[in-house]
């Protein structure tokens, strides 16, 4: 027979009181854990853990500050203010600004990582304890690496076919890649630059038959997306081909664009980030390539 509701409330009340008296859960409390959700590879990053200690604890306080990473039971940082300086341990040994923790006794148990790298992606747990109580909070952080190289290229394996291939190297975490096409309003570098912006407003269509391959090299990924077009009559007039790179769990986005001009003036225009240009001969069509916004364009002559 189930217990009456009033009896269950009484039991929970007794258990709660016992927990408070036994473990002192009210003696220390973490009020806010500040862990950036996303940081760039190689940057310095600060993680803060704000806490409060009950007034009756302050007279015999034995504060212990610990940080843990990725579910490992061994800390990567520990500081007992009464016993000396903080320590960087495990994965964070030699990678911390140990002077940053000097204000921890005033209610902030922060750490500062110098030159965070991609292997530091994971969950961070801050633990604050005294003789009579302990509290902790956990938050994730992603250390992402933008591509070291990204290019979109065009090939003609036969007169009636051509293929589009896009490659991005050095990305972390594992990215996603998409190929689109669009009909440009104008046939110059203005349309290419507009298509190279992730917030473009033009109408675009996903390409069919796209193959995406991703492989890991050390601490980063290389992704390649490709598609072959056999029915050139489907693309009457100028066509923009667009490659889009996105990193999941982030808002990071990069694009490259190519303009295909069937029956053009047999020139290819090279456009760099500063707006400079050059020309190179092509036998079949004119090809415009843009790399936006900060990388000098990589031009491939086929």
PDB file of N, CA, C and O in Angstrom, residues 135-198:
ATOM      1  N   UNK A 135      30.005  22.221  -3.786  1.00  0.00           N
ATOM      2  CA  UNK A 135      29.091  22.484  -4.890  1.00  0.00           C
ATOM      3  C   UNK A 135      29.897  22.457  -6.187  1.00  0.00           C
ATOM      4  O   UNK A 135      31.108  22.705  -6.186  1.00  0.00           O
ATOM      5  N   UNK A 136      29.230  22.133  -7.297  1.00  0.00           N
ATOM      6  CA  UNK A 136      29.921  22.111  -8.588  1.00  0.00           C
ATOM      7  C   UNK A 136      28.943  22.447  -9.704  1.00  0.00           C
ATOM      8  O   UNK A 136      27.727  22.318  -9.568  1.00  0.00           O
ATOM      9  N   UNK A 137      29.503  22.899 -10.814  1.00  0.00           N
ATOM     10  CA  UNK A 137      28.756  23.142 -12.045  1.00  0.00           C
ATOM     11  C   UNK A 137      29.599  22.681 -13.219  1.00  0.00           C
ATOM     12  O   UNK A 137      30.837  22.687 -13.144  1.00  0.00           O
ATOM     13  N   UNK A 138      28.925  22.317 -14.339  1.00  0.00           N
ATOM     14  CA  UNK A 138      29.601  21.823 -15.532  1.00  0.00           C
ATOM     15  C   UNK A 138      29.070  22.566 -16.757  1.00  0.00           C
ATOM     16  O   UNK A 138      27.855  22.746 -16.898  1.00  0.00           O
ATOM     17  N   UNK A 139      29.983  22.988 -17.636  1.00  0.00           N
ATOM     18  CA  UNK A 139      29.593  23.581 -18.925  1.00  0.00           C
ATOM     19  C   UNK A 139      30.584  23.158 -20.004  1.00  0.00           C
ATOM     20  O   UNK A 139      31.770  22.966 -19.722  1.00  0.00           O
ATOM     21  N   UNK A 140      30.113  23.049 -21.257  1.00  0.00           N
ATOM     22  CA  UNK A 140      31.005  22.653 -22.355  1.00  0.00           C
ATOM     23  C   UNK A 140      31.683  23.852 -23.005  1.00  0.00           C
ATOM     24  O   UNK A 140      31.189  24.980 -22.950  1.00  0.00           O
ATOM     25  N   UNK A 141      32.811  23.589 -23.645  1.00  0.00           N
ATOM     26  CA  UNK A 141      33.505  24.601 -24.431  1.00  0.00           C
ATOM     27  C   UNK A 141      34.052  23.945 -25.692  1.00  0.00           C
ATOM     28  O   UNK A 141      34.609  22.840 -25.642  1.00  0.00           O
ATOM     29  N   UNK A 142      33.881  24.616 -26.827  1.00  0.00           N
ATOM     30  CA  UNK A 142      34.411  24.137 -28.100  1.00  0.00           C
ATOM     31  C   UNK A 142      35.567  25.039 -28.511  1.00  0.00           C
ATOM     32  O   UNK A 142      35.417  26.260 -28.595  1.00  0.00           O
ATOM     33  N   UNK A 143      36.727  24.448 -28.756  1.00  0.00           N
ATOM     34  CA  UNK A 143      37.862  25.173 -29.329  1.00  0.00           C
ATOM     35  C   UNK A 143      37.884  24.824 -30.810  1.00  0.00           C
ATOM     36  O   UNK A 143      38.215  23.704 -31.183  1.00  0.00           O
ATOM     37  N   UNK A 144      37.498  25.763 -31.655  1.00  0.00           N
ATOM     38  CA  UNK A 144      37.401  25.458 -33.074  1.00  0.00           C
ATOM     39  C   UNK A 144      38.578  26.046 -33.843  1.00  0.00           C
ATOM     40  O   UNK A 144      39.151  27.070 -33.459  1.00  0.00           O
ATOM     41  N   UNK A 145      38.933  25.354 -34.916  1.00  0.00           N
ATOM     42  CA  UNK A 145      39.998  25.821 -35.801  1.00  0.00           C
ATOM     43  C   UNK A 145      39.394  26.089 -37.171  1.00  0.00           C
ATOM     44  O   UNK A 145      38.827  25.185 -37.785  1.00  0.00           O
ATOM     45  N   UNK A 146      39.477  27.332 -37.672  1.00  0.00           N
ATOM     46  CA  UNK A 146      39.008  27.604 -39.030  1.00  0.00           C
ATOM     47  C   UNK A 146      39.921  26.926 -40.040  1.00  0.00           C
ATOM     48  O   UNK A 146      41.034  26.500 -39.714  1.00  0.00           O
ATOM     49  N   UNK A 147      39.455  26.825 -41.263  1.00  0.00           N
ATOM     50  CA  UNK A 147      40.230  26.143 -42.303  1.00  0.00           C
ATOM     51  C   UNK A 147      41.558  26.860 -42.547  1.00  0.00           C
ATOM     52  O   UNK A 147      41.640  28.088 -42.511  1.00  0.00           O
ATOM     53  N   UNK A 148      42.584  26.084 -42.774  1.00  0.00           N
ATOM     54  CA  UNK A 148      43.873  26.648 -43.168  1.00  0.00           C
ATOM     55  C   UNK A 148      43.926  26.885 -44.669  1.00  0.00           C
ATOM     56  O   UNK A 148      44.732  27.691 -45.154  1.00  0.00           O
ATOM     57  N   UNK A 149      43.073  26.185 -45.408  1.00  0.00           N
ATOM     58  CA  UNK A 149      43.031  26.329 -46.857  1.00  0.00           C
ATOM     59  C   UNK A 149      41.663  25.867 -47.346  1.00  0.00           C
ATOM     60  O   UNK A 149      41.141  24.864 -46.867  1.00  0.00           O
ATOM     61  N   UNK A 150      41.070  26.616 -48.263  1.00  0.00           N
ATOM     62  CA  UNK A 150      39.790  26.225 -48.847  1.00  0.00           C
ATOM     63  C   UNK A 150      39.740  26.726 -50.281  1.00  0.00           C
ATOM     64  O   UNK A 150      40.037  27.892 -50.539  1.00  0.00           O
ATOM     65  N   UNK A 151      39.400  25.853 -51.202  1.00  0.00           N
ATOM     66  CA  UNK A 151      39.329  26.251 -52.601  1.00  0.00           C
ATOM     67  C   UNK A 151      38.222  25.492 -53.322  1.00  0.00           C
ATOM     68  O   UNK A 151      37.872  24.366 -52.963  1.00  0.00           O
ATOM     69  N   UNK A 152      37.694  26.141 -54.332  1.00  0.00           N
ATOM     70  CA  UNK A 152      36.651  25.583 -55.198  1.00  0.00           C
ATOM     71  C   UNK A 152      37.204  25.571 -56.613  1.00  0.00           C
ATOM     72  O   UNK A 152      37.674  26.599 -57.109  1.00  0.00           O
ATOM     73  N   UNK A 153      37.173  24.409 -57.253  1.00  0.00           N
ATOM     74  CA  UNK A 153      37.778  24.302 -58.569  1.00  0.00           C
ATOM     75  C   UNK A 153      36.837  23.625 -59.573  1.00  0.00           C
ATOM     76  O   UNK A 153      35.889  22.948 -59.197  1.00  0.00           O
ATOM     77  N   UNK A 154      37.195  23.817 -60.828  1.00  0.00           N
ATOM     78  CA  UNK A 154      36.356  23.416 -61.951  1.00  0.00           C
ATOM     79  C   UNK A 154      37.178  22.531 -62.886  1.00  0.00           C
ATOM     80  O   UNK A 154      38.360  22.769 -63.092  1.00  0.00           O
ATOM     81  N   UNK A 155      36.566  21.472 -63.422  1.00  0.00           N
ATOM     82  CA  UNK A 155      37.272  20.604 -64.354  1.00  0.00           C
ATOM     83  C   UNK A 155      36.376  20.171 -65.499  1.00  0.00           C
ATOM     84  O   UNK A 155      35.147  20.126 -65.361  1.00  0.00           O
ATOM     85  N   UNK A 156      36.979  19.846 -66.648  1.00  0.00           N
ATOM     86  CA  UNK A 156      36.236  19.375 -67.815  1.00  0.00           C
ATOM     87  C   UNK A 156      36.785  18.011 -68.239  1.00  0.00           C
ATOM     88  O   UNK A 156      37.689  17.922 -69.071  1.00  0.00           O
ATOM     89  N   UNK A 157      36.275  16.917 -67.665  1.00  0.00           N
ATOM     90  CA  UNK A 157      36.767  15.589 -68.069  1.00  0.00           C
ATOM     91  C   UNK A 157      36.364  15.219 -69.494  1.00  0.00           C
ATOM     92  O   UNK A 157      36.985  14.366 -70.106  1.00  0.00           O
ATOM     93  N   UNK A 158      35.310  15.839 -70.030  1.00  0.00           N
ATOM     94  CA  UNK A 158      34.875  15.595 -71.399  1.00  0.00           C
ATOM     95  C   UNK A 158      34.176  16.854 -71.905  1.00  0.00           C
ATOM     96  O   UNK A 158      33.833  17.745 -71.130  1.00  0.00           O
ATOM     97  N   UNK A 159      33.932  16.912 -73.246  1.00  0.00           N
ATOM     98  CA  UNK A 159      33.342  18.111 -73.809  1.00  0.00           C
ATOM     99  C   UNK A 159      31.938  18.367 -73.278  1.00  0.00           C
ATOM    100  O   UNK A 159      31.518  19.519 -73.131  1.00  0.00           O
ATOM    101  N   UNK A 160      31.194  17.295 -73.010  1.00  0.00           N
ATOM    102  CA  UNK A 160      29.806  17.474 -72.589  1.00  0.00           C
ATOM    103  C   UNK A 160      29.617  17.342 -71.085  1.00  0.00           C
ATOM    104  O   UNK A 160      28.489  17.240 -70.595  1.00  0.00           O
ATOM    105  N   UNK A 161      30.689  17.303 -70.316  1.00  0.00           N
ATOM    106  CA  UNK A 161      30.574  17.208 -68.857  1.00  0.00           C
ATOM    107  C   UNK A 161      31.588  18.140 -68.203  1.00  0.00           C
ATOM    108  O   UNK A 161      32.619  18.483 -68.788  1.00  0.00           O
ATOM    109  N   UNK A 162      31.303  18.516 -66.978  1.00  0.00           N
ATOM    110  CA  UNK A 162      32.292  19.190 -66.148  1.00  0.00           C
ATOM    111  C   UNK A 162      31.998  18.835 -64.699  1.00  0.00           C
ATOM    112  O   UNK A 162      30.907  18.377 -64.362  1.00  0.00           O
ATOM    113  N   UNK A 163      32.985  19.004 -63.845  1.00  0.00           N
ATOM    114  CA  UNK A 163      32.774  18.705 -62.432  1.00  0.00           C
ATOM    115  C   UNK A 163      33.207  19.878 -61.570  1.00  0.00           C
ATOM    116  O   UNK A 163      34.037  20.691 -61.950  1.00  0.00           O
ATOM    117  N   UNK A 164      32.600  19.921 -60.406  1.00  0.00           N
ATOM    118  CA  UNK A 164      32.892  20.937 -59.395  1.00  0.00           C
ATOM    119  C   UNK A 164      33.456  20.223 -58.172  1.00  0.00           C
ATOM    120  O   UNK A 164      32.908  19.209 -57.728  1.00  0.00           O
ATOM    121  N   UNK A 165      34.547  20.732 -57.629  1.00  0.00           N
ATOM    122  CA  UNK A 165      35.168  20.123 -56.459  1.00  0.00           C
ATOM    123  C   UNK A 165      35.564  21.209 -55.471  1.00  0.00           C
ATOM    124  O   UNK A 165      36.165  22.218 -55.851  1.00  0.00           O
ATOM    125  N   UNK A 166      35.232  20.994 -54.211  1.00  0.00           N
ATOM    126  CA  UNK A 166      35.557  21.960 -53.152  1.00  0.00           C
ATOM    127  C   UNK A 166      36.293  21.233 -52.033  1.00  0.00           C
ATOM    128  O   UNK A 166      35.878  20.132 -51.616  1.00  0.00           O
ATOM    129  N   UNK A 167      37.369  21.812 -51.547  1.00  0.00           N
ATOM    130  CA  UNK A 167      38.187  21.202 -50.502  1.00  0.00           C
ATOM    131  C   UNK A 167      38.451  22.221 -49.397  1.00  0.00           C
ATOM    132  O   UNK A 167      38.750  23.384 -49.680  1.00  0.00           O
ATOM    133  N   UNK A 168      38.318  21.784 -48.154  1.00  0.00           N
ATOM    134  CA  UNK A 168      38.686  22.595 -46.981  1.00  0.00           C
ATOM    135  C   UNK A 168      39.592  21.760 -46.091  1.00  0.00           C
ATOM    136  O   UNK A 168      39.280  20.602 -45.789  1.00  0.00           O
ATOM    137  N   UNK A 169      40.704  22.348 -45.655  1.00  0.00           N
ATOM    138  CA  UNK A 169      41.690  21.632 -44.854  1.00  0.00           C
ATOM    139  C   UNK A 169      41.891  22.322 -43.508  1.00  0.00           C
ATOM    140  O   UNK A 169      41.757  23.541 -43.396  1.00  0.00           O
ATOM    141  N   UNK A 170      42.237  21.521 -42.491  1.00  0.00           N
ATOM    142  CA  UNK A 170      42.628  22.066 -41.197  1.00  0.00           C
ATOM    143  C   UNK A 170      41.495  22.533 -40.307  1.00  0.00           C
ATOM    144  O   UNK A 170      41.704  23.387 -39.445  1.00  0.00           O
ATOM    145  N   UNK A 171      40.289  21.985 -40.470  1.00  0.00           N
ATOM    146  CA  UNK A 171      39.117  22.443 -39.718  1.00  0.00           C
ATOM    147  C   UNK A 171      38.889  21.557 -38.495  1.00  0.00           C
ATOM    148  O   UNK A 171      39.095  20.349 -38.542  1.00  0.00           O
ATOM    149  N   UNK A 172      38.426  22.156 -37.410  1.00  0.00           N
ATOM    150  CA  UNK A 172      37.989  21.412 -36.220  1.00  0.00           C
ATOM    151  C   UNK A 172      36.906  22.221 -35.505  1.00  0.00           C
ATOM    152  O   UNK A 172      37.033  23.441 -35.394  1.00  0.00           O
ATOM    153  N   UNK A 173      35.832  21.540 -35.016  1.00  0.00           N
ATOM    154  CA  UNK A 173      35.523  20.113 -35.144  1.00  0.00           C
ATOM    155  C   UNK A 173      35.077  19.744 -36.550  1.00  0.00           C
ATOM    156  O   UNK A 173      35.133  20.580 -37.457  1.00  0.00           O
ATOM    157  N   UNK A 174      34.638  18.496 -36.738  1.00  0.00           N
ATOM    158  CA  UNK A 174      34.312  17.995 -38.073  1.00  0.00           C
ATOM    159  C   UNK A 174      33.264  18.875 -38.747  1.00  0.00           C
ATOM    160  O   UNK A 174      32.174  19.079 -38.213  1.00  0.00           O
ATOM    161  N   UNK A 175      33.586  19.418 -39.915  1.00  0.00           N
ATOM    162  CA  UNK A 175      32.675  20.362 -40.578  1.00  0.00           C
ATOM    163  C   UNK A 175      31.663  19.662 -41.479  1.00  0.00           C
ATOM    164  O   UNK A 175      31.736  18.444 -41.703  1.00  0.00           O
ATOM    165  N   UNK A 176      30.753  20.462 -42.009  1.00  0.00           N
ATOM    166  CA  UNK A 176      29.814  20.029 -43.035  1.00  0.00           C
ATOM    167  C   UNK A 176      30.010  20.909 -44.266  1.00  0.00           C
ATOM    168  O   UNK A 176      30.319  22.097 -44.148  1.00  0.00           O
ATOM    169  N   UNK A 177      29.819  20.308 -45.442  1.00  0.00           N
ATOM    170  CA  UNK A 177      30.062  21.047 -46.681  1.00  0.00           C
ATOM    171  C   UNK A 177      28.889  20.837 -47.638  1.00  0.00           C
ATOM    172  O   UNK A 177      28.331  19.736 -47.734  1.00  0.00           O
ATOM    173  N   UNK A 178      28.516  21.918 -48.356  1.00  0.00           N
ATOM    174  CA  UNK A 178      27.373  21.892 -49.261  1.00  0.00           C
ATOM    175  C   UNK A 178      27.754  22.564 -50.578  1.00  0.00           C
ATOM    176  O   UNK A 178      28.559  23.504 -50.596  1.00  0.00           O
ATOM    177  N   UNK A 179      27.153  22.097 -51.668  1.00  0.00           N
ATOM    178  CA  UNK A 179      27.323  22.716 -52.979  1.00  0.00           C
ATOM    179  C   UNK A 179      25.977  23.216 -53.481  1.00  0.00           C
ATOM    180  O   UNK A 179      24.976  22.493 -53.424  1.00  0.00           O
ATOM    181  N   UNK A 180      25.960  24.465 -53.985  1.00  0.00           N
ATOM    182  CA  UNK A 180      24.740  25.085 -54.513  1.00  0.00           C
ATOM    183  C   UNK A 180      25.034  25.680 -55.887  1.00  0.00           C
ATOM    184  O   UNK A 180      26.188  25.867 -56.270  1.00  0.00           O
ATOM    185  N   UNK A 181      23.969  26.003 -56.607  1.00  0.00           N
ATOM    186  CA  UNK A 181      24.108  26.805 -57.811  1.00  0.00           C
ATOM    187  C   UNK A 181      23.041  27.883 -57.814  1.00  0.00           C
ATOM    188  O   UNK A 181      22.007  27.778 -57.154  1.00  0.00           O
ATOM    189  N   UNK A 182      23.300  28.957 -58.565  1.00  0.00           N
ATOM    190  CA  UNK A 182      22.379  30.093 -58.629  1.00  0.00           C
ATOM    191  C   UNK A 182      22.538  30.792 -59.964  1.00  0.00           C
ATOM    192  O   UNK A 182      23.562  30.675 -60.637  1.00  0.00           O
ATOM    193  N   UNK A 183      21.502  31.530 -60.347  1.00  0.00           N
ATOM    194  CA  UNK A 183      21.528  32.348 -61.563  1.00  0.00           C
ATOM    195  C   UNK A 183      21.885  33.784 -61.156  1.00  0.00           C
ATOM    196  O   UNK A 183      21.120  34.450 -60.470  1.00  0.00           O
ATOM    197  N   UNK A 184      23.044  34.281 -61.586  1.00  0.00           N
ATOM    198  CA  UNK A 184      23.450  35.629 -61.160  1.00  0.00           C
ATOM    199  C   UNK A 184      22.676  36.711 -61.914  1.00  0.00           C
ATOM    200  O   UNK A 184      22.318  36.553 -63.084  1.00  0.00           O
ATOM    201  N   UNK A 185      22.434  37.820 -61.238  1.00  0.00           N
ATOM    202  CA  UNK A 185      21.800  38.980 -61.882  1.00  0.00           C
ATOM    203  C   UNK A 185      22.782  39.720 -62.782  1.00  0.00           C
ATOM    204  O   UNK A 185      22.402  40.310 -63.789  1.00  0.00           O
ATOM    205  N   UNK A 186      24.053  39.716 -62.388  1.00  0.00           N
ATOM    206  CA  UNK A 186      25.100  40.344 -63.192  1.00  0.00           C
ATOM    207  C   UNK A 186      26.211  39.326 -63.403  1.00  0.00           C
ATOM    208  O   UNK A 186      26.334  38.364 -62.652  1.00  0.00           O
ATOM    209  N   UNK A 187      27.033  39.547 -64.429  1.00  0.00           N
ATOM    210  CA  UNK A 187      28.061  38.575 -64.797  1.00  0.00           C
ATOM    211  C   UNK A 187      29.454  39.157 -64.563  1.00  0.00           C
ATOM    212  O   UNK A 187      30.261  39.277 -65.489  1.00  0.00           O
ATOM    213  N   UNK A 188      29.708  39.545 -63.316  1.00  0.00           N
ATOM    214  CA  UNK A 188      31.019  40.075 -62.987  1.00  0.00           C
ATOM    215  C   UNK A 188      31.360  39.727 -61.549  1.00  0.00           C
ATOM    216  O   UNK A 188      30.648  38.966 -60.892  1.00  0.00           O
ATOM    217  N   UNK A 189      32.464  40.319 -61.052  1.00  0.00           N
ATOM    218  CA  UNK A 189      32.936  39.962 -59.718  1.00  0.00           C
ATOM    219  C   UNK A 189      31.966  40.381 -58.607  1.00  0.00           C
ATOM    220  O   UNK A 189      32.018  39.833 -57.502  1.00  0.00           O
ATOM    221  N   UNK A 190      31.069  41.314 -58.891  1.00  0.00           N
ATOM    222  CA  UNK A 190      30.086  41.718 -57.881  1.00  0.00           C
ATOM    223  C   UNK A 190      29.206  40.540 -57.490  1.00  0.00           C
ATOM    224  O   UNK A 190      28.927  40.304 -56.304  1.00  0.00           O
ATOM    225  N   UNK A 191      28.746  39.780 -58.482  1.00  0.00           N
ATOM    226  CA  UNK A 191      27.897  38.615 -58.207  1.00  0.00           C
ATOM    227  C   UNK A 191      28.665  37.541 -57.457  1.00  0.00           C
ATOM    228  O   UNK A 191      28.125  36.876 -56.564  1.00  0.00           O
ATOM    229  N   UNK A 192      29.945  37.366 -57.795  1.00  0.00           N
ATOM    230  CA  UNK A 192      30.753  36.340 -57.133  1.00  0.00           C
ATOM    231  C   UNK A 192      30.988  36.698 -55.665  1.00  0.00           C
ATOM    232  O   UNK A 192      30.878  35.862 -54.778  1.00  0.00           O
ATOM    233  N   UNK A 193      31.301  37.960 -55.411  1.00  0.00           N
ATOM    234  CA  UNK A 193      31.525  38.391 -54.031  1.00  0.00           C
ATOM    235  C   UNK A 193      30.248  38.260 -53.206  1.00  0.00           C
ATOM    236  O   UNK A 193      30.282  37.852 -52.041  1.00  0.00           O
ATOM    237  N   UNK A 194      29.098  38.582 -53.802  1.00  0.00           N
ATOM    238  CA  UNK A 194      27.826  38.463 -53.084  1.00  0.00           C
ATOM    239  C   UNK A 194      27.538  37.004 -52.745  1.00  0.00           C
ATOM    240  O   UNK A 194      27.071  36.677 -51.641  1.00  0.00           O
ATOM    241  N   UNK A 195      27.828  36.095 -53.690  1.00  0.00           N
ATOM    242  CA  UNK A 195      27.582  34.672 -53.446  1.00  0.00           C
ATOM    243  C   UNK A 195      28.542  34.096 -52.423  1.00  0.00           C
ATOM    244  O   UNK A 195      28.270  33.058 -51.816  1.00  0.00           O
ATOM    245  N   UNK A 196      29.695  34.759 -52.212  1.00  0.00           N
ATOM    246  CA  UNK A 196      30.686  34.275 -51.255  1.00  0.00           C
ATOM    247  C   UNK A 196      30.382  34.690 -49.827  1.00  0.00           C
ATOM    248  O   UNK A 196      31.127  34.331 -48.909  1.00  0.00           O
ATOM    249  N   UNK A 197      29.310  35.435 -49.630  1.00  0.00           N
ATOM    250  CA  UNK A 197      28.899  35.838 -48.282  1.00  0.00           C
ATOM    251  C   UNK A 197      27.838  34.870 -47.772  1.00  0.00           C
ATOM    252  O   UNK A 197      26.875  34.561 -48.473  1.00  0.00           O
ATOM    253  N   UNK A 198      28.014  34.401 -46.534  1.00  0.00           N
ATOM    254  CA  UNK A 198      27.076  33.418 -45.987  1.00  0.00           C
ATOM    255  C   UNK A 198      25.677  33.989 -45.801  1.00  0.00           C
ATOM    256  O   UNK A 198      24.699  33.247 -45.802  1.00  0.00           O
TER     257      UNK A 198
END
